[in-house]
Coordinates of C-alpha atoms in Angstrom, one line a residue:
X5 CA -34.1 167.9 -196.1
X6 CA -34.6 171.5 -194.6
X7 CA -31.6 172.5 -197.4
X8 CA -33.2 171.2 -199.9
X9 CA -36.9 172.5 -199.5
X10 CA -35.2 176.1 -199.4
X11 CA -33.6 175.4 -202.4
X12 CA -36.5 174.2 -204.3
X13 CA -38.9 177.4 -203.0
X14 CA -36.5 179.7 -204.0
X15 CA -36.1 178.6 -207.3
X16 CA -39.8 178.7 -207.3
X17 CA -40.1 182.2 -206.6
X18 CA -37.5 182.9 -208.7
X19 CA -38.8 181.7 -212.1
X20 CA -41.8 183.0 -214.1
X21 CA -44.1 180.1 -213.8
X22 CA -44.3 178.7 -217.5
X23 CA -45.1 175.1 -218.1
X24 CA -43.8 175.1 -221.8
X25 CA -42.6 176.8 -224.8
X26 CA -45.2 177.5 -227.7
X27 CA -43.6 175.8 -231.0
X28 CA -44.4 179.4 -232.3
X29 CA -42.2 181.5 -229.3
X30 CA -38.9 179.1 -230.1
X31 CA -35.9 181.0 -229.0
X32 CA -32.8 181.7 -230.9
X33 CA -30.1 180.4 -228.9
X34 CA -26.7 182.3 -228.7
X35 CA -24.4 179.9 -226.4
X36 CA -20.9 181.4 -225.7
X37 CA -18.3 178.8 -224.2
X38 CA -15.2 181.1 -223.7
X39 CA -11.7 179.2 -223.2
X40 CA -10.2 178.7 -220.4
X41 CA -12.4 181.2 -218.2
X42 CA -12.2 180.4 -214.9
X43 CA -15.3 180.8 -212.0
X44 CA -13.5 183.4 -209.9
X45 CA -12.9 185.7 -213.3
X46 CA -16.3 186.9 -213.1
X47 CA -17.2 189.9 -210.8
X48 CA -21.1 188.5 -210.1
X49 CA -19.7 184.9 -209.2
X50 CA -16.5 186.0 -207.4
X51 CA -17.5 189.9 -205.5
X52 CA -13.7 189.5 -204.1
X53 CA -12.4 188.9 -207.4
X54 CA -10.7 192.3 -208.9
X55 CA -11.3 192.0 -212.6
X56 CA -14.3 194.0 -214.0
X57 CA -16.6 192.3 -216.2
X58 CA -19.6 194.4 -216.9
X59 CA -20.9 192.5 -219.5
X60 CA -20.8 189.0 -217.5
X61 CA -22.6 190.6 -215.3
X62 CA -25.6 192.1 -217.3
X63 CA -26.2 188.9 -218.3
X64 CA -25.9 187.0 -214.6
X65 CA -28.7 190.5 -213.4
X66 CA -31.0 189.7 -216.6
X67 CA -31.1 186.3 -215.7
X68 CA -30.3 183.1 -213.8
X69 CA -26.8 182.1 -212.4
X70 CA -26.0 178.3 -211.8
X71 CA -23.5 178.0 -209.1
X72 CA -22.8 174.2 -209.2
X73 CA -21.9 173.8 -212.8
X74 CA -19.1 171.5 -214.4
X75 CA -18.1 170.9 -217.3
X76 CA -17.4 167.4 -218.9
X77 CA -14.1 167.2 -218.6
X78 CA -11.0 169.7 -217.1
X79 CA -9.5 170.2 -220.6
X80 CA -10.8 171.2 -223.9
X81 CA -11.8 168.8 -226.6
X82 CA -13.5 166.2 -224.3
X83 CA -16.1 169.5 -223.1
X84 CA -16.5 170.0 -226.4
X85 CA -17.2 166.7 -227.4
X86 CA -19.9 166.6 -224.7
X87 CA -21.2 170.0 -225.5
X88 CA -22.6 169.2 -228.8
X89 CA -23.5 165.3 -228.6
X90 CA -24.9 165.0 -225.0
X91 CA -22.3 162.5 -224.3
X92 CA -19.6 161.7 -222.0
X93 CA -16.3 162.1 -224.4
X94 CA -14.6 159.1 -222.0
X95 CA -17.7 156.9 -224.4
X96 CA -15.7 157.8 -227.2
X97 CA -12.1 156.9 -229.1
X98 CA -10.6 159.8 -226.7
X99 CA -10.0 158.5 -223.0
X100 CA -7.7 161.3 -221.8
X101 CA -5.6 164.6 -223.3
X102 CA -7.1 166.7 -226.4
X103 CA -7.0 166.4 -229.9
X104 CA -4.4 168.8 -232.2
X105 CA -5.3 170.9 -235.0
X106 CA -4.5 168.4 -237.1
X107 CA -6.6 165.1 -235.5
X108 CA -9.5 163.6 -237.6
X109 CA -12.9 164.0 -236.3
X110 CA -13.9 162.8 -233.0
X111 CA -17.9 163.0 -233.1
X112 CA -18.6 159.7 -234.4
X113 CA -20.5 159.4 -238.2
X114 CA -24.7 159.3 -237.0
X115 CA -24.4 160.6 -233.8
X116 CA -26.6 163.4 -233.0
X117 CA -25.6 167.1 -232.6
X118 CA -27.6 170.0 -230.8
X119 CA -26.9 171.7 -234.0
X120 CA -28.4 168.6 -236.3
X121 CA -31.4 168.5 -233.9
X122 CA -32.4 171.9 -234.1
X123 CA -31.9 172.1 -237.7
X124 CA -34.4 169.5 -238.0
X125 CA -36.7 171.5 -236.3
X126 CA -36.2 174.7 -238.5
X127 CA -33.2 176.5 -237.1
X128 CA -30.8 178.1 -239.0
X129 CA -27.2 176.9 -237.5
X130 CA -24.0 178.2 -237.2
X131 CA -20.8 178.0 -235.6
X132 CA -18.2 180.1 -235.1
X133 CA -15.3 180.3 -233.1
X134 CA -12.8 177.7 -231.8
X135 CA -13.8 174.3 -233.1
X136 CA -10.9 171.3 -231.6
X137 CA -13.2 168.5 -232.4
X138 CA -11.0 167.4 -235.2
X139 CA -11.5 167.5 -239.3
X140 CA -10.3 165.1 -241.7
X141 CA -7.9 166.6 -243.7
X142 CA -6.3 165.1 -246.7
X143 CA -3.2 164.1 -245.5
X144 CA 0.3 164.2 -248.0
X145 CA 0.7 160.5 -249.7
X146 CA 2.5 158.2 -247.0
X147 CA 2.0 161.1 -244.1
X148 CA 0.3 160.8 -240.9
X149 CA -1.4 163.0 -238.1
X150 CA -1.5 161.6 -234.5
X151 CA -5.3 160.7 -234.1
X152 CA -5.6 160.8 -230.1
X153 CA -3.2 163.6 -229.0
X154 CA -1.5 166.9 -230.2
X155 CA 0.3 166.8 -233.8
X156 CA 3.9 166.0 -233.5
X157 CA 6.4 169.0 -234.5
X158 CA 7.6 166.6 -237.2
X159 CA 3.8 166.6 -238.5
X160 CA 2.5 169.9 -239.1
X161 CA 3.0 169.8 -242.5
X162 CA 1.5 166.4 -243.3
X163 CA -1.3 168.0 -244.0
X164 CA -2.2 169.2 -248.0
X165 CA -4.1 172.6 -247.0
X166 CA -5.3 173.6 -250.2
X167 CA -7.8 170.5 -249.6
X168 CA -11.3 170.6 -248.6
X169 CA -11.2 168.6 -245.3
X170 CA -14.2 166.6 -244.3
X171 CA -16.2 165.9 -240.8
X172 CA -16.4 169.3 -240.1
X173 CA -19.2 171.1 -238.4
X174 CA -21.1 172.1 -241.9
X175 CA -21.2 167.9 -241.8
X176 CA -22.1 167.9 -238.4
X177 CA -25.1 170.3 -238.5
X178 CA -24.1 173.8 -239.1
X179 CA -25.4 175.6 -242.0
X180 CA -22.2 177.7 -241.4
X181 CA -18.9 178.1 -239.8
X182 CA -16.3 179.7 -239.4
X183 CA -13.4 179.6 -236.8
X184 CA -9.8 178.2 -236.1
X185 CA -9.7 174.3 -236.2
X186 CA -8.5 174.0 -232.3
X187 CA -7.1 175.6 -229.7
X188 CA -4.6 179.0 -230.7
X189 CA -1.6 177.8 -229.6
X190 CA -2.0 175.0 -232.3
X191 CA -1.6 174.6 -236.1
X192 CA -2.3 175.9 -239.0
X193 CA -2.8 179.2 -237.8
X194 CA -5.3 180.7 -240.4
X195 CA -8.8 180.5 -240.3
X196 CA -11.6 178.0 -241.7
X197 CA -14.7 178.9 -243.5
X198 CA -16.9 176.1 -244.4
X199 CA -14.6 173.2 -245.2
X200 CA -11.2 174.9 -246.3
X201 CA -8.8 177.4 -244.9
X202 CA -9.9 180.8 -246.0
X203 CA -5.7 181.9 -246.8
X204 CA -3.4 179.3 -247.2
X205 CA -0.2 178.7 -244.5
X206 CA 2.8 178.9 -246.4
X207 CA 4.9 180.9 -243.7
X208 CA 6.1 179.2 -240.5
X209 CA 4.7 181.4 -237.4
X210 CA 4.0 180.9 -233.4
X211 CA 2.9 183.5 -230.6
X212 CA 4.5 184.6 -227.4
X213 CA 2.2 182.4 -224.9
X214 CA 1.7 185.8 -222.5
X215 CA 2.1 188.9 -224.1
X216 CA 4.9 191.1 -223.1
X217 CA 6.4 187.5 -220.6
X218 CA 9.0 185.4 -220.8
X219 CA 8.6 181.5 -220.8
X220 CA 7.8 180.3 -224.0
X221 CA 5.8 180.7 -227.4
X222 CA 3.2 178.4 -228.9
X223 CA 3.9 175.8 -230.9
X224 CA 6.0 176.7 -234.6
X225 CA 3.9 175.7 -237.5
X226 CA 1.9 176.4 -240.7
X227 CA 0.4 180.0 -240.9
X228 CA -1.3 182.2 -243.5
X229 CA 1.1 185.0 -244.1
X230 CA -0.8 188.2 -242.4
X231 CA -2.7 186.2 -239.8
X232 CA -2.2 187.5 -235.8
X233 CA -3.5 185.8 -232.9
X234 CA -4.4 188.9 -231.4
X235 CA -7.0 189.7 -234.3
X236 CA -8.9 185.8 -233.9
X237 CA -11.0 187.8 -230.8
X238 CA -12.1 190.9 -232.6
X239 CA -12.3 188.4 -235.6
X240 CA -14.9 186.2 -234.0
X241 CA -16.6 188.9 -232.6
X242 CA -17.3 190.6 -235.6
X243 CA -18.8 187.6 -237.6
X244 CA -20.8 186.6 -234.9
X245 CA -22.5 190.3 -234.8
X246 CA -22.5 189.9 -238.7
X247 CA -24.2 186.6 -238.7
X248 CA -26.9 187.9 -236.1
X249 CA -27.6 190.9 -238.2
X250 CA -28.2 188.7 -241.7
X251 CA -30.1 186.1 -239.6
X252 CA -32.0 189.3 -238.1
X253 CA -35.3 189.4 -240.1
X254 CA -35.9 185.7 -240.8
X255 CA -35.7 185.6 -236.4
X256 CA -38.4 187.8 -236.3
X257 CA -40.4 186.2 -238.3
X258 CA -40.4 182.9 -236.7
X259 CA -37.5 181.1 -238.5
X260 CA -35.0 181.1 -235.0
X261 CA -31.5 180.5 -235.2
X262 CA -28.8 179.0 -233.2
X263 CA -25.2 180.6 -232.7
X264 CA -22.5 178.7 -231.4
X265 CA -19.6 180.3 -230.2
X266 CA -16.7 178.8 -228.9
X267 CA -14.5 182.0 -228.4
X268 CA -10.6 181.1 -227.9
X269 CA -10.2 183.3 -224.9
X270 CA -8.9 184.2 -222.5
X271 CA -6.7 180.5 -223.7
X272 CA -3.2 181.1 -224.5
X273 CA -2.0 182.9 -226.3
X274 CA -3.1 185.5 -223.9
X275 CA -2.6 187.9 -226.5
X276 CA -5.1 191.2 -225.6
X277 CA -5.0 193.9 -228.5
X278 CA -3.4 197.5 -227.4
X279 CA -6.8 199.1 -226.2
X280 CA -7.2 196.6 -223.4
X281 CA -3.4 196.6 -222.1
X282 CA -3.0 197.4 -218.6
X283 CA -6.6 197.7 -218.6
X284 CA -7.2 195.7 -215.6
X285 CA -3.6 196.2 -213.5
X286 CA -3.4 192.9 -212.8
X287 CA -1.7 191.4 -215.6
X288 CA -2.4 190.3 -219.1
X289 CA -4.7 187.5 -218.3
X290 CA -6.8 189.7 -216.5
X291 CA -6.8 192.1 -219.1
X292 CA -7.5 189.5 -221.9
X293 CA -10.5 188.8 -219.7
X294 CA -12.0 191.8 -219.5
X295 CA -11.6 192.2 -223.3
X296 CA -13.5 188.6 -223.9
X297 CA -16.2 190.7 -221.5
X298 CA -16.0 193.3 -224.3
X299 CA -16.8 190.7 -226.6
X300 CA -19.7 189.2 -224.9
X301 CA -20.9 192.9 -225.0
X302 CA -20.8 193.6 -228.5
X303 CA -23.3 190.3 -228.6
X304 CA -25.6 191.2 -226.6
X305 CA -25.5 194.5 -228.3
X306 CA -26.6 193.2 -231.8
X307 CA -29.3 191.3 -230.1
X308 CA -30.7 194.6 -228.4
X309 CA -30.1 196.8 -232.1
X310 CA -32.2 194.0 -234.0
X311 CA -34.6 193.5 -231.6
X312 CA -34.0 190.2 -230.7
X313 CA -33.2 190.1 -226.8
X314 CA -36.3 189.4 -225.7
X315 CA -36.6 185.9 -227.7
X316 CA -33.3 184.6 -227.3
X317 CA -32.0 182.4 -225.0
X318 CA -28.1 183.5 -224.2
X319 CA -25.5 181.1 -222.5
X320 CA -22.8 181.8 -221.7
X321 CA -19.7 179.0 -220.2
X322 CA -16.8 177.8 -220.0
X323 CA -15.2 175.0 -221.3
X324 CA -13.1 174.3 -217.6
X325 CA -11.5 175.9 -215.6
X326 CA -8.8 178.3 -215.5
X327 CA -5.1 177.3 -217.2
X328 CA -2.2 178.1 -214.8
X329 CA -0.3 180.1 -217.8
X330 CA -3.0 182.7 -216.2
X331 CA -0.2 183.1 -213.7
X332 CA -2.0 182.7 -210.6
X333 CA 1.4 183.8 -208.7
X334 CA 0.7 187.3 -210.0
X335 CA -2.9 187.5 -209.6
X336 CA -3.0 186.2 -206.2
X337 CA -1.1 188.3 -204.1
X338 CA -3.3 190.9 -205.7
X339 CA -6.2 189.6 -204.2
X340 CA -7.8 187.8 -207.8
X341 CA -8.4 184.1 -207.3
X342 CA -9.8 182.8 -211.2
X343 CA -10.5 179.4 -209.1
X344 CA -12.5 181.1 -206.6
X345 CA -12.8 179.3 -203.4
X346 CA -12.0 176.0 -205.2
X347 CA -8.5 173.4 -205.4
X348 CA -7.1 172.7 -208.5
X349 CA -7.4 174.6 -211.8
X350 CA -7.8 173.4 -216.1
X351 CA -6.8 169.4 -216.2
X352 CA -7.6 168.6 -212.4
X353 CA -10.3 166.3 -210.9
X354 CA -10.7 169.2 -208.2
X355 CA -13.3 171.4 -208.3
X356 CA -11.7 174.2 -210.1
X357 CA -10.8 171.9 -212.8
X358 CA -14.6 171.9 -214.2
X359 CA -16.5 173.7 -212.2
X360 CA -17.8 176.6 -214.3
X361 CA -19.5 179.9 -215.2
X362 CA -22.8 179.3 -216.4
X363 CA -25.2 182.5 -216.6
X364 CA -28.7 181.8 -218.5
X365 CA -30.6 185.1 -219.9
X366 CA -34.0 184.7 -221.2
X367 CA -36.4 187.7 -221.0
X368 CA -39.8 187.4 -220.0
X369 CA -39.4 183.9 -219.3
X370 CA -36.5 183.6 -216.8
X371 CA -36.9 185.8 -214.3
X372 CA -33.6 188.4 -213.7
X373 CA -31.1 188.2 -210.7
X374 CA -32.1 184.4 -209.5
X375 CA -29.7 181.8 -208.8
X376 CA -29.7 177.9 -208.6
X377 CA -27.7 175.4 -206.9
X378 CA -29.3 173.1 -209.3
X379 CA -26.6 170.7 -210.3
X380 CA -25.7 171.0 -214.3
X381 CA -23.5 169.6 -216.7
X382 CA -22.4 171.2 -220.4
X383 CA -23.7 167.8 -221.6
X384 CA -26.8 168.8 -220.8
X385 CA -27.4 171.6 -223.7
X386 CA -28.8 168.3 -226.1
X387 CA -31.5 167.4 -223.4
X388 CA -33.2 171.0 -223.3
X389 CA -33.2 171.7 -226.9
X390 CA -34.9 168.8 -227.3
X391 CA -37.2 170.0 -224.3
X392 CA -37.4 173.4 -226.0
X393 CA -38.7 171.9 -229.0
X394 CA -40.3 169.4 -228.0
X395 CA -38.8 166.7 -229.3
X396 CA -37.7 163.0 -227.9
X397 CA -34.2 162.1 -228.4
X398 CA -33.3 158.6 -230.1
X399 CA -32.5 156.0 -227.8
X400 CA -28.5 156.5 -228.9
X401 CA -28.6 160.2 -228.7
X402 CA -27.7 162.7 -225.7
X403 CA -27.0 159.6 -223.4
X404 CA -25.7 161.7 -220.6
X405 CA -28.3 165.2 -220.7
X406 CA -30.5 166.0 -218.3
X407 CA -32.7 169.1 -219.2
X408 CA -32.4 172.3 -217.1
X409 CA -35.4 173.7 -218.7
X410 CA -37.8 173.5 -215.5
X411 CA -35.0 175.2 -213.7
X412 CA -35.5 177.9 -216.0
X413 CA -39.2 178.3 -216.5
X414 CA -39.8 177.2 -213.0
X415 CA -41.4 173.6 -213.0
X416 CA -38.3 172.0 -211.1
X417 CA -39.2 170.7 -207.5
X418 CA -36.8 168.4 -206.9
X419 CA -32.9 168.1 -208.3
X420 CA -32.7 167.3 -211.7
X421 CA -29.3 165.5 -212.3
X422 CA -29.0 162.1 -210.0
X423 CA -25.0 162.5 -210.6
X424 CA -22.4 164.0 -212.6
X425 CA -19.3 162.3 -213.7
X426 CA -16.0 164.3 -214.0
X427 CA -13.4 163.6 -216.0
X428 CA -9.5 164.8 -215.9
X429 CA -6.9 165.7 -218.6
X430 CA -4.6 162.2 -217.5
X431 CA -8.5 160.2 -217.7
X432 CA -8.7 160.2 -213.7
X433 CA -12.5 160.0 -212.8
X434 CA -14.9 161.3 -210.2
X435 CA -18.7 161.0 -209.7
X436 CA -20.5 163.6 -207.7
X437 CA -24.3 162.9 -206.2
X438 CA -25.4 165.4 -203.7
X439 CA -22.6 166.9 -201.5
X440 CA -20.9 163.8 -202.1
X441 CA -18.0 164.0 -204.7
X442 CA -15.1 160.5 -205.0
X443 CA -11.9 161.0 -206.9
X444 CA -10.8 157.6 -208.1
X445 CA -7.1 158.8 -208.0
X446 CA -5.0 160.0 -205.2
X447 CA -4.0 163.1 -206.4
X448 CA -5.0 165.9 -208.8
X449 CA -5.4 164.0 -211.9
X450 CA -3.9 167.2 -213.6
X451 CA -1.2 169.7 -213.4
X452 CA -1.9 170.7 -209.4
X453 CA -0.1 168.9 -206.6
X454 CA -0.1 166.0 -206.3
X455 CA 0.4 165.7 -209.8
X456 CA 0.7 162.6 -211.5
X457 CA 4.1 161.8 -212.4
X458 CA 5.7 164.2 -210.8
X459 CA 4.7 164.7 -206.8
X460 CA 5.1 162.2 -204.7
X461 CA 1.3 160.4 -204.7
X462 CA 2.5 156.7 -202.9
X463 CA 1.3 156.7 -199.6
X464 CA -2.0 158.2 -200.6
X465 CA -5.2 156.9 -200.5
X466 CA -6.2 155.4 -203.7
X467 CA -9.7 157.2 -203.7
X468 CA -11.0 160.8 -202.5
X469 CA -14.3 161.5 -201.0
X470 CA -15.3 165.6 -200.3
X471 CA -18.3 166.4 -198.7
X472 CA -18.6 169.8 -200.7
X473 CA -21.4 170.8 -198.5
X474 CA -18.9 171.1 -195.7
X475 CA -15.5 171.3 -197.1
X476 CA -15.7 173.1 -200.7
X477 CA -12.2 173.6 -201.1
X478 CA -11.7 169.6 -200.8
X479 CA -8.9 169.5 -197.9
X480 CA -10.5 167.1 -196.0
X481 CA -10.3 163.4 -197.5
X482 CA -13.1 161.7 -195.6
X483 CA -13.2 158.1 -197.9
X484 CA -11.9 156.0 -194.6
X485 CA -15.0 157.4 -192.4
X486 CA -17.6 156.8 -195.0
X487 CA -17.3 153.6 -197.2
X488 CA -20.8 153.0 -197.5
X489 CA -20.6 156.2 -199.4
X490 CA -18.0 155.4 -201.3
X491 CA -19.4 151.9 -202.0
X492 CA -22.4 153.4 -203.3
X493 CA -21.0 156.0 -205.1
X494 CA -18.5 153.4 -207.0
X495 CA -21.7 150.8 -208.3
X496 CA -23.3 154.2 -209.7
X497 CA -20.6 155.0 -211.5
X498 CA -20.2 151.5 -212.5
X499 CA -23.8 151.1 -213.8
X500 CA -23.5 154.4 -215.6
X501 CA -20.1 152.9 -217.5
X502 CA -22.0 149.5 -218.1
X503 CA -25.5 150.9 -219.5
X504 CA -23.4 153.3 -221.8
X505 CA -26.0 155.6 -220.4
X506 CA -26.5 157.9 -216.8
X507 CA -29.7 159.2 -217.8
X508 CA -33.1 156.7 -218.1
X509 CA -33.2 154.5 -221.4
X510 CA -32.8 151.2 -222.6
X511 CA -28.7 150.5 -221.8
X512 CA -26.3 151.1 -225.1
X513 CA -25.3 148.0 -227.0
X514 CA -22.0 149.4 -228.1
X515 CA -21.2 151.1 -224.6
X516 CA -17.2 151.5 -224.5
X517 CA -15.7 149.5 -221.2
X518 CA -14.0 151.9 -219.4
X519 CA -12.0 151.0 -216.1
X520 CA -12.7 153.9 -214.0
X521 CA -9.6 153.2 -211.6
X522 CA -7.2 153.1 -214.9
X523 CA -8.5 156.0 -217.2
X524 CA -8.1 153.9 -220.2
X525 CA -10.2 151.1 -222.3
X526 CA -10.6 147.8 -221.0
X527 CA -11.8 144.6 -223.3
X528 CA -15.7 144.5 -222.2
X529 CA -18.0 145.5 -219.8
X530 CA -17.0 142.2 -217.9
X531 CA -14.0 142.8 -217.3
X532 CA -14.3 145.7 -216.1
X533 CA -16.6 144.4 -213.8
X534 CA -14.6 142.4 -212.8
X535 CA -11.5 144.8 -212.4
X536 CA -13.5 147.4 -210.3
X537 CA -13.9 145.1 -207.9
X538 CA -10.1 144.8 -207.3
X539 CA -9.6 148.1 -205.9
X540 CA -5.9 148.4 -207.0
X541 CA -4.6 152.1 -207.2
X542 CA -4.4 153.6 -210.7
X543 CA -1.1 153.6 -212.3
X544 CA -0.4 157.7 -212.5
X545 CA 1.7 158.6 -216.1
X546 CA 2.7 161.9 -216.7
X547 CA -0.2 164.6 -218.4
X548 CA -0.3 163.6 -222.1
X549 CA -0.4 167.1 -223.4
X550 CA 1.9 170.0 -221.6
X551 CA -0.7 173.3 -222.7
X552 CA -4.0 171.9 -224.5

């Protein structure tokens, strides 16, 4: 109790006391969800880290830092997913892995967006950047594309590029967009304006996955003739400054806008152009880090020049945590952890799976250089737009957001999230409620050991409680002295899978049965009632997707 009245003083004191926002003060919003970036990267979140980030840093000293973030999921297109609908993405079609460049759209026809919500209340929209939520392209007569996971090799050109392809984010919301269709180490490699390929791939091209390393390229496949991965960064960068400069005057007088950028760094290919080379003397990770700093930079540089700072609400993310093609076995002996003080890294249940950056800038109305241990989800982004505009979500929108918007301006005196669910790359689950966090797997869930499929898990218990409050780096399995914890924590989660819902509403008539002991769709909420009282051990497969 004594923890948690600090807490909620200091977040008090550190807030500038407003009860609302006045329709006519509506922020633009500029939310930057880098790739891959992991919590230790960032010199005000990690002080023992060794990689400068000047930029990342500006933004945590203007503003708020939340240190117990998480994204939806370890891996990619399930963050994503939950990013822009306010959804768990284990409610939809995907239950584990990532979608390909190739996948038809995962964001289900009527569902909500952030972007579609904020255009009905008079924002201008765009997105641009890294998109991996599928498109429907027109396929070749009698050719498929693998829905669910990455596109075969055998695939890739299945695809008739010189199509218009649908479900796209101009269908989704955005007035604009413009970006790569998933993640860089996947085809076409070209880039997307709208709903067609700007050049079209007629060459066969893939990237070394580390600049100037051994150990393997990304995946061979359809590419427009001149296009680099090393220019998609600056490329991104400079159409984001462009579209903040057009939307400029129309901002200022009252018409806000909202610009979503998923960058595709520091992801492989870790690929940083010849002025950041070396740049850090750590290795090109680190390097490619410091450039995605630069990038963030040039941002919050075009809001100063067109005097927009000081109404615009800036966020800035990560999708999960950091990949191991960072090569941790370099950066660690040289004192750089990109997990931080937390196991696992991208595709675990562990904490340095999906816990994550998140650094909240908003002059004159977020105090600078305050910090909350509020918890926070990325699913939450839906919740407080809505809350910014004032606006009440549909009964089948943003089922799982919780607005952080008192946390921001001050009004929150209690914690705002009852629980977060995480979410692996293999579909392992875990629900967090306090300092309480249960794993319903027995090992990593992901690519760490014990790793599904490959280490040895028999023998281990079948479910993992952490008390992060003592043990953050989750070495000390405690399930067997606490199972009215773990008993309580297991009919949440089940309530939250059976309601289709974890936030307060009338429970979802098409909620998706999910056994969370098995990762994988189950034939109604019944049975899955009924299975999750069984308490058999999940049967671990090997990772669907090798580098999402």
């Amino acid at each position: 109790m004594l923890r948690g009245f600090v807490r909620i003083v200091f977040l008090a004191s550190c807030a500038l006391g407003l009860a609302a926002v006045d329709a006519a003060e509506r922020p633009n919003i500029v939310y930057v969800l880098c790739d891959d970036l992991g919590y230790g990267d960032l010199a005000c979140l990690n002080p023992d880290g060794s990689i400068p980030t000047p930029h990342f840093d500006r933004v945590a000293r203007e503003g708020m830092v939340f240190t117990d973030a998480h994204s939806g999921s370890s891996v990619c297109t399930p963050t994503r997913y939950g990013v822009l609908t306010g959804r768990y993405a284990w409610r939809s079609r995907l239950q584990q892995g990532v979608l390909g460049g190739l996948s038809p759209r995962l964001i289900e026809p009527g569902r909500l967006t952030v972007a579609a919500l904020l255009k009905q209340h008079g924002y201008h929209t765009a997105a641009i950047g890294k998109w991996h939520l599928g498109l429907d392209w027109v396929r070749l007569p009698g050719k498929e594309v693998s829905a669910l996971t990455i596109e075969s090799p055998a695939q890739v050109w299945n695809v008739d590029y010189a199509q218009p392809f649908g479900g796209g984010p101009t269908t989704l919301g955005f007035d604009e967009f413009f970006g790569i269709s998933a993640s860089l180490d996947m085809v076409p490699y070209t880039f997307l304006e709208q709903d067609r390929v700007t050049v079209l791939p007629t060459v066969e091209k893939a990237f070394p996955m580390m600049l100037g390393r051994s150990g393997g390229t990304t995946r061979l496949g359809p590419a427009a003739p001149q296009f680099d991965a090393a220019d998609v960064l600056p490329m991104l960068t400079r159409r984001a400054v462009e579209y903040i400069a057009r939307r400029a005057a129309d901002a200022r007088a009252g018409r806000p806008f909202f610009l979503y950028l998923p960058l595709a760094s520091p992801h492989t290919p870790i690929l940083p152009t010849a002025p950041w080379q070396g740049k850090s003397g750590l290795n090109p990770y680190a390097d490619f880090v410091m450039q995605t700093d630069a990038a963030l930079g040039e941002v919050l540089d075009a809001l100063d020049r067109y005097g927009l700072a000081e109404n615009t609400l800036v966020i800035v993310t990560s999708d999960n945590g950091c990949s191991p093609q960072a090569r941790y076995e370099e950066l660690l002996p040289k004192g750089h952890n990109p997990s931080y003080r937390f196991r696992g890294h991208k595709a675990d249940i562990y904490e340095g799976g999906h816990r994550v950056p998140f650094l909240v800038r908003w002059p004159g109305k977020v105090a600078a250089k305050c910090r909350s241990d509020q918890l926070l989800c990325l699913t939450d982004l839906m919740a407080t737009c809505a809350d910014l505009v004032d606006a009440e979500l549909p009964p089948d929108a943003g089922e799982d957001s919780v607005s952080f918007l008192p946390a921001l301006v001050g009004t929150a005196d209690r914690p705002l999230r009852e629980a977060v669910v995480h979410h692996s790359i293999n579909g392992s689950f875990a629900i967090r409620q306090g300092p309480w966090k249960l794993c319903f797997c027995p090992g990593s869930g992901g690519w760490s050991a014990p790793r599904p499929g490959r280490d040895d898990t028999r023998g281990l218990p079948t479910q993992q409680l952490f008390n992060l409050q003592t043990d953050l780096g989750e070495q000390h399995n405690v399930v067997a002295e606490h199972p009215q914890i773990v008993a309580q924590l297991t009919a949440l989660l089940e309530q939250y899978v059976r309601q289709g819902r974890s936030t307060p509403g009338a429970p979802q008539a098409n909620a998706v049965a999910v056994d969370f002991r098995r990762g994988e769709q189950v034939s109604s909420p019944g049975a899955q009632a009924k299975k999750a009282g069984g308490g058999k051990a999940k049967k671990q497969g090997k990772a669907t997707n090798a580098r999402p």
